[in-house]
């Protein structure tokens, strides 16, 4: 009988040690960028940053830029809206919505005509790949930066956005 109580005590201690490790010591890193644009709403890219890890993450910067035909980067004037308020802390197991707004006069004729001209169309449409940069700091004081290809945009010569071709729906930022 003495051995039975020792065995139960050892099992309880092992289970509590495993639970302590699983809850407090194990760090699961998982941060995703998920496109949430609806059809027809492509003038302002919308996406969610999802922290499905076990610790909080602080997003330090989000910005977007276009890849021009000569692989140069063009960062237009933009305003990034993140979540419900100014805090960029994303708690473990939560998501926040982000939106990048471009002012109407962001795209000039000289920018547009530096893109890839699409063939076989009745009007001139110039295509650019739009990339989103995300910078964040995790709970282990490690800084990360990832560039994620988001979509391809088509522009008229006047600078108006004409088309939107989404790329991948979901990106794992820790593996990008």
JSON list of C-alpha atoms in Angstrom, two decimals:
[
{"chain": "A", "resi": 1, "resn": "UNK", "atom": "CA", "xyz": [0.00, 0.00, 0.00]},
{"chain": "A", "resi": 2, "resn": "UNK", "atom": "CA", "xyz": [2.85, 2.37, 0.67]},
{"chain": "A", "resi": 3, "resn": "UNK", "atom": "CA", "xyz": [4.04, 2.02, -2.88]},
{"chain": "A", "resi": 4, "resn": "UNK", "atom": "CA", "xyz": [0.65, 2.95, -4.32]},
{"chain": "A", "resi": 5, "resn": "UNK", "atom": "CA", "xyz": [0.68, 6.33, -2.57]},
{"chain": "A", "resi": 6, "resn": "UNK", "atom": "CA", "xyz": [4.30, 6.92, -3.69]},
{"chain": "A", "resi": 7, "resn": "UNK", "atom": "CA", "xyz": [3.37, 6.10, -7.28]},
{"chain": "A", "resi": 8, "resn": "UNK", "atom": "CA", "xyz": [0.38, 8.49, -7.19]},
{"chain": "A", "resi": 9, "resn": "UNK", "atom": "CA", "xyz": [2.55, 11.20, -5.65]},
{"chain": "A", "resi": 10, "resn": "UNK", "atom": "CA", "xyz": [5.22, 10.72, -8.35]},
{"chain": "A", "resi": 11, "resn": "UNK", "atom": "CA", "xyz": [2.56, 10.83, -11.09]},
{"chain": "A", "resi": 12, "resn": "UNK", "atom": "CA", "xyz": [1.02, 14.00, -9.62]},
{"chain": "A", "resi": 13, "resn": "UNK", "atom": "CA", "xyz": [4.45, 15.64, -9.35]},
{"chain": "A", "resi": 14, "resn": "UNK", "atom": "CA", "xyz": [5.28, 14.66, -12.94]},
{"chain": "A", "resi": 15, "resn": "UNK", "atom": "CA", "xyz": [1.95, 15.98, -14.22]},
{"chain": "A", "resi": 16, "resn": "UNK", "atom": "CA", "xyz": [2.30, 19.29, -12.35]},
{"chain": "A", "resi": 17, "resn": "UNK", "atom": "CA", "xyz": [5.90, 19.69, -13.60]},
{"chain": "A", "resi": 18, "resn": "UNK", "atom": "CA", "xyz": [4.76, 19.07, -17.19]},
{"chain": "A", "resi": 19, "resn": "UNK", "atom": "CA", "xyz": [1.87, 21.53, -16.79]},
{"chain": "A", "resi": 20, "resn": "UNK", "atom": "CA", "xyz": [4.20, 24.19, -15.38]},
{"chain": "A", "resi": 21, "resn": "UNK", "atom": "CA", "xyz": [6.56, 23.71, -18.31]},
{"chain": "A", "resi": 22, "resn": "UNK", "atom": "CA", "xyz": [3.74, 23.75, -20.87]},
{"chain": "A", "resi": 23, "resn": "UNK", "atom": "CA", "xyz": [2.07, 26.89, -19.52]},
{"chain": "A", "resi": 24, "resn": "UNK", "atom": "CA", "xyz": [4.99, 29.00, -18.28]},
{"chain": "A", "resi": 25, "resn": "UNK", "atom": "CA", "xyz": [8.26, 27.90, -19.87]},
{"chain": "A", "resi": 26, "resn": "UNK", "atom": "CA", "xyz": [7.42, 26.62, -23.35]},
{"chain": "A", "resi": 27, "resn": "UNK", "atom": "CA", "xyz": [7.31, 29.43, -25.89]},
{"chain": "A", "resi": 28, "resn": "UNK", "atom": "CA", "xyz": [5.33, 28.80, -29.04]},
{"chain": "A", "resi": 29, "resn": "UNK", "atom": "CA", "xyz": [6.03, 31.39, -31.76]},
{"chain": "A", "resi": 30, "resn": "UNK", "atom": "CA", "xyz": [3.31, 31.81, -34.36]},
{"chain": "A", "resi": 31, "resn": "UNK", "atom": "CA", "xyz": [2.55, 35.09, -36.12]},
{"chain": "A", "resi": 32, "resn": "UNK", "atom": "CA", "xyz": [0.54, 35.23, -39.34]},
{"chain": "A", "resi": 33, "resn": "UNK", "atom": "CA", "xyz": [-0.47, 37.90, -41.84]},
{"chain": "A", "resi": 34, "resn": "UNK", "atom": "CA", "xyz": [-3.87, 37.03, -43.34]},
{"chain": "A", "resi": 35, "resn": "UNK", "atom": "CA", "xyz": [-5.39, 38.96, -46.25]},
{"chain": "A", "resi": 36, "resn": "UNK", "atom": "CA", "xyz": [-9.00, 39.99, -45.56]},
{"chain": "A", "resi": 37, "resn": "UNK", "atom": "CA", "xyz": [-9.80, 42.21, -48.56]},
{"chain": "A", "resi": 38, "resn": "UNK", "atom": "CA", "xyz": [-13.28, 41.76, -49.94]},
{"chain": "A", "resi": 39, "resn": "UNK", "atom": "CA", "xyz": [-14.01, 41.74, -53.65]},
{"chain": "A", "resi": 40, "resn": "UNK", "atom": "CA", "xyz": [-14.11, 45.30, -54.94]},
{"chain": "A", "resi": 41, "resn": "UNK", "atom": "CA", "xyz": [-12.34, 46.75, -51.87]},
{"chain": "A", "resi": 42, "resn": "UNK", "atom": "CA", "xyz": [-8.81, 46.79, -53.18]},
{"chain": "A", "resi": 43, "resn": "UNK", "atom": "CA", "xyz": [-7.82, 50.48, -53.05]},
{"chain": "A", "resi": 44, "resn": "UNK", "atom": "CA", "xyz": [-6.78, 50.09, -49.41]},
{"chain": "A", "resi": 45, "resn": "UNK", "atom": "CA", "xyz": [-5.10, 46.76, -48.57]},
{"chain": "A", "resi": 46, "resn": "UNK", "atom": "CA", "xyz": [-6.68, 45.13, -45.51]},
{"chain": "A", "resi": 47, "resn": "UNK", "atom": "CA", "xyz": [-5.16, 42.28, -43.55]},
{"chain": "A", "resi": 48, "resn": "UNK", "atom": "CA", "xyz": [-5.05, 40.80, -40.08]},
{"chain": "A", "resi": 49, "resn": "UNK", "atom": "CA", "xyz": [-2.01, 40.14, -37.91]},
{"chain": "A", "resi": 50, "resn": "UNK", "atom": "CA", "xyz": [-2.78, 36.96, -35.95]},
{"chain": "A", "resi": 51, "resn": "UNK", "atom": "CA", "xyz": [-0.69, 35.98, -32.91]},
{"chain": "A", "resi": 52, "resn": "UNK", "atom": "CA", "xyz": [-1.51, 32.31, -32.39]},
{"chain": "A", "resi": 53, "resn": "UNK", "atom": "CA", "xyz": [1.59, 31.84, -30.24]},
{"chain": "A", "resi": 54, "resn": "UNK", "atom": "CA", "xyz": [1.81, 31.48, -26.48]},
{"chain": "A", "resi": 55, "resn": "UNK", "atom": "CA", "xyz": [3.31, 34.92, -25.68]},
{"chain": "A", "resi": 56, "resn": "UNK", "atom": "CA", "xyz": [2.48, 38.54, -26.52]},
{"chain": "A", "resi": 57, "resn": "UNK", "atom": "CA", "xyz": [4.16, 40.27, -29.48]},
{"chain": "A", "resi": 58, "resn": "UNK", "atom": "CA", "xyz": [4.82, 43.98, -30.02]},
{"chain": "A", "resi": 59, "resn": "UNK", "atom": "CA", "xyz": [4.52, 45.08, -33.64]},
{"chain": "A", "resi": 60, "resn": "UNK", "atom": "CA", "xyz": [6.92, 48.00, -34.11]},
{"chain": "A", "resi": 61, "resn": "UNK", "atom": "CA", "xyz": [6.26, 48.93, -37.72]},
{"chain": "A", "resi": 62, "resn": "UNK", "atom": "CA", "xyz": [4.03, 48.09, -40.69]},
{"chain": "A", "resi": 63, "resn": "UNK", "atom": "CA", "xyz": [4.51, 49.64, -44.12]},
{"chain": "A", "resi": 64, "resn": "UNK", "atom": "CA", "xyz": [3.89, 48.82, -47.76]},
{"chain": "A", "resi": 65, "resn": "UNK", "atom": "CA", "xyz": [5.86, 49.37, -50.94]},
{"chain": "A", "resi": 66, "resn": "UNK", "atom": "CA", "xyz": [5.69, 48.58, -54.64]},
{"chain": "A", "resi": 67, "resn": "UNK", "atom": "CA", "xyz": [8.32, 46.69, -56.64]},
{"chain": "A", "resi": 68, "resn": "UNK", "atom": "CA", "xyz": [9.03, 48.57, -59.85]},
{"chain": "A", "resi": 69, "resn": "UNK", "atom": "CA", "xyz": [10.09, 46.83, -63.06]},
{"chain": "A", "resi": 70, "resn": "UNK", "atom": "CA", "xyz": [13.79, 47.43, -62.35]},
{"chain": "A", "resi": 71, "resn": "UNK", "atom": "CA", "xyz": [13.42, 45.93, -58.82]},
{"chain": "A", "resi": 72, "resn": "UNK", "atom": "CA", "xyz": [13.51, 49.40, -57.25]},
{"chain": "A", "resi": 73, "resn": "UNK", "atom": "CA", "xyz": [11.23, 50.06, -54.27]},
{"chain": "A", "resi": 74, "resn": "UNK", "atom": "CA", "xyz": [8.60, 52.78, -54.25]},
{"chain": "A", "resi": 75, "resn": "UNK", "atom": "CA", "xyz": [6.95, 53.61, -50.93]},
{"chain": "A", "resi": 76, "resn": "UNK", "atom": "CA", "xyz": [3.94, 55.84, -51.59]},
{"chain": "A", "resi": 77, "resn": "UNK", "atom": "CA", "xyz": [2.43, 58.17, -49.03]},
{"chain": "A", "resi": 78, "resn": "UNK", "atom": "CA", "xyz": [0.39, 55.94, -46.76]},
{"chain": "A", "resi": 79, "resn": "UNK", "atom": "CA", "xyz": [-1.46, 55.87, -43.47]},
{"chain": "A", "resi": 80, "resn": "UNK", "atom": "CA", "xyz": [-1.54, 52.59, -41.58]},
{"chain": "A", "resi": 81, "resn": "UNK", "atom": "CA", "xyz": [-4.55, 51.91, -39.34]},
{"chain": "A", "resi": 82, "resn": "UNK", "atom": "CA", "xyz": [-3.98, 49.18, -36.77]},
{"chain": "A", "resi": 83, "resn": "UNK", "atom": "CA", "xyz": [-6.73, 47.63, -34.68]},
{"chain": "A", "resi": 84, "resn": "UNK", "atom": "CA", "xyz": [-8.96, 49.55, -32.33]},
{"chain": "A", "resi": 85, "resn": "UNK", "atom": "CA", "xyz": [-6.41, 52.04, -30.99]},
{"chain": "A", "resi": 86, "resn": "UNK", "atom": "CA", "xyz": [-2.81, 53.15, -30.91]},
{"chain": "A", "resi": 87, "resn": "UNK", "atom": "CA", "xyz": [-1.48, 50.05, -29.13]},
{"chain": "A", "resi": 88, "resn": "UNK", "atom": "CA", "xyz": [0.47, 47.68, -31.36]},
{"chain": "A", "resi": 89, "resn": "UNK", "atom": "CA", "xyz": [0.76, 44.99, -28.68]},
{"chain": "A", "resi": 90, "resn": "UNK", "atom": "CA", "xyz": [-0.90, 41.79, -29.89]},
{"chain": "A", "resi": 91, "resn": "UNK", "atom": "CA", "xyz": [-1.79, 39.49, -27.03]},
{"chain": "A", "resi": 92, "resn": "UNK", "atom": "CA", "xyz": [-1.24, 35.76, -27.36]},
{"chain": "A", "resi": 93, "resn": "UNK", "atom": "CA", "xyz": [-4.15, 34.06, -29.10]},
{"chain": "A", "resi": 94, "resn": "UNK", "atom": "CA", "xyz": [-5.60, 37.26, -30.58]},
{"chain": "A", "resi": 95, "resn": "UNK", "atom": "CA", "xyz": [-5.70, 39.08, -33.90]},
{"chain": "A", "resi": 96, "resn": "UNK", "atom": "CA", "xyz": [-5.81, 42.71, -34.96]},
{"chain": "A", "resi": 97, "resn": "UNK", "atom": "CA", "xyz": [-7.03, 44.21, -38.21]},
{"chain": "A", "resi": 98, "resn": "UNK", "atom": "CA", "xyz": [-4.76, 46.48, -40.26]},
{"chain": "A", "resi": 99, "resn": "UNK", "atom": "CA", "xyz": [-5.45, 48.72, -43.23]},
{"chain": "A", "resi": 100, "resn": "UNK", "atom": "CA", "xyz": [-3.13, 50.77, -45.43]},
{"chain": "A", "resi": 101, "resn": "UNK", "atom": "CA", "xyz": [-4.69, 53.89, -46.93]},
{"chain": "A", "resi": 102, "resn": "UNK", "atom": "CA", "xyz": [-3.17, 55.69, -49.91]},
{"chain": "A", "resi": 103, "resn": "UNK", "atom": "CA", "xyz": [-4.00, 59.39, -50.47]},
{"chain": "A", "resi": 104, "resn": "UNK", "atom": "CA", "xyz": [-5.61, 60.07, -53.85]},
{"chain": "A", "resi": 105, "resn": "UNK", "atom": "CA", "xyz": [-2.53, 61.79, -55.27]},
{"chain": "A", "resi": 106, "resn": "UNK", "atom": "CA", "xyz": [0.01, 59.12, -54.26]},
{"chain": "A", "resi": 107, "resn": "UNK", "atom": "CA", "xyz": [0.59, 57.67, -57.72]},
{"chain": "A", "resi": 108, "resn": "UNK", "atom": "CA", "xyz": [2.05, 59.92, -60.41]},
{"chain": "A", "resi": 109, "resn": "UNK", "atom": "CA", "xyz": [2.30, 59.23, -64.13]},
{"chain": "A", "resi": 110, "resn": "UNK", "atom": "CA", "xyz": [6.08, 58.78, -63.89]},
{"chain": "A", "resi": 111, "resn": "UNK", "atom": "CA", "xyz": [5.64, 56.06, -61.24]},
{"chain": "A", "resi": 112, "resn": "UNK", "atom": "CA", "xyz": [2.86, 54.29, -63.11]},
{"chain": "A", "resi": 113, "resn": "UNK", "atom": "CA", "xyz": [4.71, 54.14, -66.44]},
{"chain": "A", "resi": 114, "resn": "UNK", "atom": "CA", "xyz": [7.74, 52.55, -64.75]},
{"chain": "A", "resi": 115, "resn": "UNK", "atom": "CA", "xyz": [5.69, 49.40, -64.13]},
{"chain": "A", "resi": 116, "resn": "UNK", "atom": "CA", "xyz": [5.23, 46.31, -66.25]},
{"chain": "A", "resi": 117, "resn": "UNK", "atom": "CA", "xyz": [2.87, 47.07, -69.15]},
{"chain": "A", "resi": 118, "resn": "UNK", "atom": "CA", "xyz": [0.27, 44.31, -69.45]},
{"chain": "A", "resi": 119, "resn": "UNK", "atom": "CA", "xyz": [-0.18, 42.96, -72.98]},
{"chain": "A", "resi": 120, "resn": "UNK", "atom": "CA", "xyz": [-3.42, 42.25, -74.78]},
{"chain": "A", "resi": 121, "resn": "UNK", "atom": "CA", "xyz": [-5.59, 44.92, -73.16]},
{"chain": "A", "resi": 122, "resn": "UNK", "atom": "CA", "xyz": [-7.53, 47.69, -74.90]},
{"chain": "A", "resi": 123, "resn": "UNK", "atom": "CA", "xyz": [-6.09, 50.30, -72.53]},
{"chain": "A", "resi": 124, "resn": "UNK", "atom": "CA", "xyz": [-2.64, 50.71, -70.96]},
{"chain": "A", "resi": 125, "resn": "UNK", "atom": "CA", "xyz": [-2.48, 49.04, -67.54]},
{"chain": "A", "resi": 126, "resn": "UNK", "atom": "CA", "xyz": [0.81, 48.95, -65.63]},
{"chain": "A", "resi": 127, "resn": "UNK", "atom": "CA", "xyz": [1.34, 46.25, -63.01]},
{"chain": "A", "resi": 128, "resn": "UNK", "atom": "CA", "xyz": [3.28, 46.36, -59.72]},
{"chain": "A", "resi": 129, "resn": "UNK", "atom": "CA", "xyz": [3.73, 43.86, -56.93]},
{"chain": "A", "resi": 130, "resn": "UNK", "atom": "CA", "xyz": [2.79, 45.27, -53.52]},
{"chain": "A", "resi": 131, "resn": "UNK", "atom": "CA", "xyz": [4.82, 44.07, -50.55]},
{"chain": "A", "resi": 132, "resn": "UNK", "atom": "CA", "xyz": [4.15, 44.59, -46.83]},
{"chain": "A", "resi": 133, "resn": "UNK", "atom": "CA", "xyz": [6.97, 44.95, -44.30]},
{"chain": "A", "resi": 134, "resn": "UNK", "atom": "CA", "xyz": [6.22, 43.88, -40.72]},
{"chain": "A", "resi": 135, "resn": "UNK", "atom": "CA", "xyz": [8.66, 44.52, -37.85]},
{"chain": "A", "resi": 136, "resn": "UNK", "atom": "CA", "xyz": [8.03, 43.05, -34.39]},
{"chain": "A", "resi": 137, "resn": "UNK", "atom": "CA", "xyz": [9.66, 42.17, -31.08]},
{"chain": "A", "resi": 138, "resn": "UNK", "atom": "CA", "xyz": [8.82, 38.91, -29.33]},
{"chain": "A", "resi": 139, "resn": "UNK", "atom": "CA", "xyz": [8.91, 37.96, -25.65]},
{"chain": "A", "resi": 140, "resn": "UNK", "atom": "CA", "xyz": [12.53, 36.80, -25.88]},
{"chain": "A", "resi": 141, "resn": "UNK", "atom": "CA", "xyz": [13.66, 40.33, -26.85]},
{"chain": "A", "resi": 142, "resn": "UNK", "atom": "CA", "xyz": [14.37, 39.28, -30.43]},
{"chain": "A", "resi": 143, "resn": "UNK", "atom": "CA", "xyz": [13.64, 41.76, -33.19]},
{"chain": "A", "resi": 144, "resn": "UNK", "atom": "CA", "xyz": [12.23, 40.44, -36.47]},
{"chain": "A", "resi": 145, "resn": "UNK", "atom": "CA", "xyz": [11.53, 41.96, -39.88]},
{"chain": "A", "resi": 146, "resn": "UNK", "atom": "CA", "xyz": [9.75, 40.25, -42.77]},
{"chain": "A", "resi": 147, "resn": "UNK", "atom": "CA", "xyz": [8.70, 41.39, -46.23]},
{"chain": "A", "resi": 148, "resn": "UNK", "atom": "CA", "xyz": [5.57, 39.63, -47.49]},
{"chain": "A", "resi": 149, "resn": "UNK", "atom": "CA", "xyz": [4.38, 39.77, -51.13]},
{"chain": "A", "resi": 150, "resn": "UNK", "atom": "CA", "xyz": [0.72, 40.75, -50.78]},
{"chain": "A", "resi": 151, "resn": "UNK", "atom": "CA", "xyz": [-0.85, 41.44, -54.18]},
{"chain": "A", "resi": 152, "resn": "UNK", "atom": "CA", "xyz": [-0.33, 42.73, -57.70]},
{"chain": "A", "resi": 153, "resn": "UNK", "atom": "CA", "xyz": [-1.89, 46.08, -58.54]},
{"chain": "A", "resi": 154, "resn": "UNK", "atom": "CA", "xyz": [-2.75, 47.40, -61.99]},
{"chain": "A", "resi": 155, "resn": "UNK", "atom": "CA", "xyz": [-2.73, 51.17, -62.61]},
{"chain": "A", "resi": 156, "resn": "UNK", "atom": "CA", "xyz": [-4.09, 53.38, -65.35]},
{"chain": "A", "resi": 157, "resn": "UNK", "atom": "CA", "xyz": [-1.69, 56.00, -66.71]},
{"chain": "A", "resi": 158, "resn": "UNK", "atom": "CA", "xyz": [-3.60, 58.63, -64.69]},
{"chain": "A", "resi": 159, "resn": "UNK", "atom": "CA", "xyz": [-2.48, 56.91, -61.45]},
{"chain": "A", "resi": 160, "resn": "UNK", "atom": "CA", "xyz": [-5.84, 55.35, -60.59]},
{"chain": "A", "resi": 161, "resn": "UNK", "atom": "CA", "xyz": [-5.79, 51.79, -59.25]},
{"chain": "A", "resi": 162, "resn": "UNK", "atom": "CA", "xyz": [-7.57, 49.65, -61.81]},
{"chain": "A", "resi": 163, "resn": "UNK", "atom": "CA", "xyz": [-7.03, 46.02, -60.76]},
{"chain": "A", "resi": 164, "resn": "UNK", "atom": "CA", "xyz": [-6.02, 43.87, -57.82]},
{"chain": "A", "resi": 165, "resn": "UNK", "atom": "CA", "xyz": [-4.67, 40.32, -58.01]},
{"chain": "A", "resi": 166, "resn": "UNK", "atom": "CA", "xyz": [-4.19, 38.83, -54.54]},
{"chain": "A", "resi": 167, "resn": "UNK", "atom": "CA", "xyz": [-1.26, 36.54, -53.94]},
{"chain": "A", "resi": 168, "resn": "UNK", "atom": "CA", "xyz": [-1.24, 34.10, -51.00]},
{"chain": "A", "resi": 169, "resn": "UNK", "atom": "CA", "xyz": [-4.05, 34.42, -48.45]},
{"chain": "A", "resi": 170, "resn": "UNK", "atom": "CA", "xyz": [-1.95, 33.58, -45.38]},
{"chain": "A", "resi": 171, "resn": "UNK", "atom": "CA", "xyz": [1.73, 34.04, -44.52]},
{"chain": "A", "resi": 172, "resn": "UNK", "atom": "CA", "xyz": [3.57, 32.60, -41.52]},
{"chain": "A", "resi": 173, "resn": "UNK", "atom": "CA", "xyz": [5.79, 35.54, -40.59]},
{"chain": "A", "resi": 174, "resn": "UNK", "atom": "CA", "xyz": [8.23, 33.45, -38.54]},
{"chain": "A", "resi": 175, "resn": "UNK", "atom": "CA", "xyz": [8.92, 31.22, -41.56]},
{"chain": "A", "resi": 176, "resn": "UNK", "atom": "CA", "xyz": [8.97, 33.91, -44.27]}
]
